[in-house]
mmCIF file of C-alpha atoms in Angstrom:
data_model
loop_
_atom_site.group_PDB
_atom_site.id
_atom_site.type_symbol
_atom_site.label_atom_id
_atom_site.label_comp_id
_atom_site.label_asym_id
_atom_site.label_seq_id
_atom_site.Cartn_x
_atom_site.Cartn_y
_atom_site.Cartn_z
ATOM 1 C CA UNK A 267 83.988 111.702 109.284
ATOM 2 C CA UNK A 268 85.605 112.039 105.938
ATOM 3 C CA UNK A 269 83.819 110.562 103.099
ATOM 4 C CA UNK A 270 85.217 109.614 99.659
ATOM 5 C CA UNK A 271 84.194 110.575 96.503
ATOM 6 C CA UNK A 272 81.246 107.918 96.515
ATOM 7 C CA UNK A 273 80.125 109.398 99.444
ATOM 8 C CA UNK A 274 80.689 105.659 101.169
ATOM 9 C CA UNK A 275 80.160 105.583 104.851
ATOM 10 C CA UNK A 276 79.119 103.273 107.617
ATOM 11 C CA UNK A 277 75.325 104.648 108.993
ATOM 12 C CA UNK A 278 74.658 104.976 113.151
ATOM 13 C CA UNK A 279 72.279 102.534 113.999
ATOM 14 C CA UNK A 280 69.316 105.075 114.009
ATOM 15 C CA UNK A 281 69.706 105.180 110.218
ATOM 16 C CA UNK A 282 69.979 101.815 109.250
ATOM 17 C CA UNK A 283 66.168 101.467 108.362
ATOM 18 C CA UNK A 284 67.683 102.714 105.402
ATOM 19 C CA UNK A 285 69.292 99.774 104.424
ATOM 20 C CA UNK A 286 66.299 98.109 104.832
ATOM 21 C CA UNK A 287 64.210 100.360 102.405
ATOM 22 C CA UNK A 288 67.159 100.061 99.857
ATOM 23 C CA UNK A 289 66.387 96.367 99.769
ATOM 24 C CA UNK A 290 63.152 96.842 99.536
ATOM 25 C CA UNK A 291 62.831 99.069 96.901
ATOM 26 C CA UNK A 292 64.821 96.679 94.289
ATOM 27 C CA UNK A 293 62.984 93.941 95.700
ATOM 28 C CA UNK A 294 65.188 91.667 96.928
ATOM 29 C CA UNK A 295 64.697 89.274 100.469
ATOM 30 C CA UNK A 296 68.049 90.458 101.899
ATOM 31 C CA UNK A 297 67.583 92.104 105.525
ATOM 32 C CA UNK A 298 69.543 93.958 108.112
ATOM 33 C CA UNK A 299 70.682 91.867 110.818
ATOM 34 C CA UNK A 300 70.339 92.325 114.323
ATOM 35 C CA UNK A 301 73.364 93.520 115.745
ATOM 36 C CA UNK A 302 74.913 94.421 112.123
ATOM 37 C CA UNK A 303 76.876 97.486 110.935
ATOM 38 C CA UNK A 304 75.573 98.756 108.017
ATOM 39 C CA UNK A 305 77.786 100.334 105.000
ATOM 40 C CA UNK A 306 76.893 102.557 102.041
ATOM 41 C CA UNK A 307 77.976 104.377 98.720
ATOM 42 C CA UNK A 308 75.665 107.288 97.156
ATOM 43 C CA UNK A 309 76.282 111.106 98.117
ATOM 44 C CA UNK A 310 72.047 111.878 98.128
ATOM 45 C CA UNK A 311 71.029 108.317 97.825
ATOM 46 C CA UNK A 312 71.956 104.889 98.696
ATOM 47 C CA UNK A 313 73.851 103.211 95.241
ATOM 48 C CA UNK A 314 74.925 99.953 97.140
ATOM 49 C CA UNK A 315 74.768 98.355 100.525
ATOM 50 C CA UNK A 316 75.964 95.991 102.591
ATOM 51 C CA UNK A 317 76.064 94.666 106.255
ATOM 52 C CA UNK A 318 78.953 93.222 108.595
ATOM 53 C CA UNK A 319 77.387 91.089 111.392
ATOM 54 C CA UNK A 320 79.819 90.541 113.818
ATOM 55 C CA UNK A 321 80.744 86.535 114.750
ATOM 56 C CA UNK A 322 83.580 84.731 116.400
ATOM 57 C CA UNK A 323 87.149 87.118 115.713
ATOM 58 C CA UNK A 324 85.837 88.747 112.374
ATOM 59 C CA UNK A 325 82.641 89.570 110.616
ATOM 60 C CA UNK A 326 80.541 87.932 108.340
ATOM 61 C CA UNK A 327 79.321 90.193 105.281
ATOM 62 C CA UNK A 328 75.418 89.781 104.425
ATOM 63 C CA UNK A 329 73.386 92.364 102.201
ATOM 64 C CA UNK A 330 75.942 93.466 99.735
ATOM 65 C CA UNK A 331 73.846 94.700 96.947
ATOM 66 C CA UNK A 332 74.238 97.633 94.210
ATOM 67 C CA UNK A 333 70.782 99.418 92.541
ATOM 68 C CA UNK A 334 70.960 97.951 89.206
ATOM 69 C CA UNK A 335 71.847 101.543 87.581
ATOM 70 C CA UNK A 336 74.956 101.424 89.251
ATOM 71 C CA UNK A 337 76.203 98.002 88.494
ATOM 72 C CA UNK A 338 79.658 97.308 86.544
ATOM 73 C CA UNK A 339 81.241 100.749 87.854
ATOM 74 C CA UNK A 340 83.404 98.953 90.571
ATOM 75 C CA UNK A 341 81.321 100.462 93.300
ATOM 76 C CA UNK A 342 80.743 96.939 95.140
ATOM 77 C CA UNK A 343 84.679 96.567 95.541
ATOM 78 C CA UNK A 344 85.205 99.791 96.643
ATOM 79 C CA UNK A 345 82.357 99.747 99.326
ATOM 80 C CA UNK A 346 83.640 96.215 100.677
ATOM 81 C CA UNK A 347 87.174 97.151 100.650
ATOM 82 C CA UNK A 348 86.429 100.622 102.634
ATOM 83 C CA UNK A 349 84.032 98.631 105.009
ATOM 84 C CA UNK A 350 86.783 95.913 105.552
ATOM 85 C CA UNK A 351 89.102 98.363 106.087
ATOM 86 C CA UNK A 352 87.197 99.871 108.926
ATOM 87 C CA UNK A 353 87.381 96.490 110.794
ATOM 88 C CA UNK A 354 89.447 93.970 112.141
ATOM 89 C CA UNK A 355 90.022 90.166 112.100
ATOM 90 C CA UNK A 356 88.913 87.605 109.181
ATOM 91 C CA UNK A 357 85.434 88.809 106.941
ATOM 92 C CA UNK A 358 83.761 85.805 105.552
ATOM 93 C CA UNK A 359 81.005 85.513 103.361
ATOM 94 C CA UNK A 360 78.640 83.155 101.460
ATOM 95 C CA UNK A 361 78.869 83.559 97.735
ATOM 96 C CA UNK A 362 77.120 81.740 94.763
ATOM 97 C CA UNK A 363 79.789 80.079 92.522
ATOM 98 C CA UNK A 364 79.152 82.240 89.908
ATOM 99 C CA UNK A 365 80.588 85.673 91.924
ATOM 100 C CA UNK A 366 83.782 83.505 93.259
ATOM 101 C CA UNK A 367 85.745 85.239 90.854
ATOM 102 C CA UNK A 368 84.610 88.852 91.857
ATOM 103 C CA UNK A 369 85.865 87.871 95.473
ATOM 104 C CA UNK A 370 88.893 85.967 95.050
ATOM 105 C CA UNK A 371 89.815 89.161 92.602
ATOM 106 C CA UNK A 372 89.420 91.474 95.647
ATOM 107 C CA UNK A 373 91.466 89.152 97.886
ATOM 108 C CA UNK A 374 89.276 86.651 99.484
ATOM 109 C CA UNK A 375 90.005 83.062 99.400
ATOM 110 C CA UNK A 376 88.449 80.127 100.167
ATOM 111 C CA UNK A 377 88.831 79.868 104.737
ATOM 112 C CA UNK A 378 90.784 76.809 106.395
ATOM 113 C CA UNK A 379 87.807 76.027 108.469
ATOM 114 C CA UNK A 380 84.633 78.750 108.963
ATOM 115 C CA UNK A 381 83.362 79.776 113.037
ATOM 116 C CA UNK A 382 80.906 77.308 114.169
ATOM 117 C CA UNK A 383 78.567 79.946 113.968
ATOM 118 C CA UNK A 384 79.067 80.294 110.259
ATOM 119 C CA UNK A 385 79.414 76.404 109.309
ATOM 120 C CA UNK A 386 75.856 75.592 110.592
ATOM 121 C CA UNK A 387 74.160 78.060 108.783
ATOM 122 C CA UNK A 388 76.022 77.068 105.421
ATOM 123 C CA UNK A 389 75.012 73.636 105.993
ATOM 124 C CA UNK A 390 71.815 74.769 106.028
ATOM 125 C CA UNK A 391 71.795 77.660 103.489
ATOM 126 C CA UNK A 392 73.371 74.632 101.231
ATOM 127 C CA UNK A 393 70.389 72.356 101.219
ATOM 128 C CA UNK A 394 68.488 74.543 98.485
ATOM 129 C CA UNK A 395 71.195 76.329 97.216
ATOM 130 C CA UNK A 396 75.115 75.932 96.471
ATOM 131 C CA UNK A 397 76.670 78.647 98.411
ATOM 132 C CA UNK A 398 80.503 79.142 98.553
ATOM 133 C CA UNK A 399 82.082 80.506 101.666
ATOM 134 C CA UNK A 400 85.303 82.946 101.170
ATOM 135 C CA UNK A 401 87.391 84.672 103.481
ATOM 136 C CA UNK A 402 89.770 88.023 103.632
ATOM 137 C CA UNK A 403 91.683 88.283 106.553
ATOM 138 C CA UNK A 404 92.992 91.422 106.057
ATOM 139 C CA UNK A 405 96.423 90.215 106.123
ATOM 140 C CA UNK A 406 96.932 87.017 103.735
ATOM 141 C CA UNK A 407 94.739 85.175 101.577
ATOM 142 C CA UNK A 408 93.958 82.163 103.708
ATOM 143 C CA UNK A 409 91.936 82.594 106.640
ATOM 144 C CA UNK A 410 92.704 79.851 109.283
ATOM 145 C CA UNK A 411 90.849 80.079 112.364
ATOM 146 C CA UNK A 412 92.968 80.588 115.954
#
C-alpha cells in the first residue's frame, strides 16, 4: 500500500488496539467500534485517528482525534479526506456546533434526513449535549437519503 507523506493509512483489524491506546493515552472517552475501520496519520507513531463504522449506504465517522502536538497543521482534513476517499456512499458525523465550520469547509453539509440508525442515537446523544449531524457524500454537498 502506498502511504503519503503523513504516513496516513487505514490499520487491519489486528492492529486496531492501537487506536484504542491512542485514545487512551490523551485521555479522552472515545472508543473503537465494533465492526469499525480504523484510519491513521504518523510515520512511527499515531498523530491522529479516526474510525468509519459502517451504517445504512455510507459510514458514520466516530473517533476523529489529533495528539494535541499536532493540532492546527491540517492533519485532521487530510486524514478524513484520504479515509473518505477510500470509501463509498454518504459519511455522516456528529459534530459540536463549534467545529461546523471545520466540516462544512471540507465539504460536508448539513444531510436531508440521517439513517434510522443514526437519528436515534442523535436523539439521544442530544439530551446532554447539542450535537450537529453533517454529511459528505462524496459527490455534492447535500446528502439525501435513497
Amino acid at each position: 500500500m502506498r502511504v503519503s507523506k503523513d504516513c496516513l493509512r487505514e490499520l487491519t483489524p489486528e492492529r486496531r488496539p492501537l487506536v484504542r491506546k491512542f485514545y487512551q493515552a490523551h485521555r479522552t472517552h472515545m472508543r473503537v467500534p465494533a465492526g469499525a475501520s480504523c484510519w491513521v496519520a504518523g510515520c512511527s507513531e499515531i498523530e491522529a485517528a479516526l474510525c468509519l463504522v459502517p451504517v445504512e449506504n455510507g459510514h458514520w465517522l466516530t473517533g476523529l482525534l489529533v495528539a494535541p502536538a499536532m493540532r492546527n497543521r491540517g492533519l485532521a482534513s487530510r486524514l478524513i479526506g484520504y479515509a473518505r476517499a477510500r470509501r463509498d456512499g454518504p459519511v455522516w458525523l456528529f459534530c459540536d456546533p463549534v467545529l461546523a465550520c471545520f466540516y462544512l469547509n471540507l465539504g460536508f453539509s448539513e444531510p436531508v434526513s440521517l439513517p434510522d440508525s443514526l437519528a436515534d442515537r442523535l436523539q439521544r446523544y442530544n439530551r446532554n449535549k447539542r450535537l450537529i449531524p453533517l454529511c459528505h457524500d462524496n459527490v455534492r454537498a447535500t446528502c439525501p437519503i435513497s
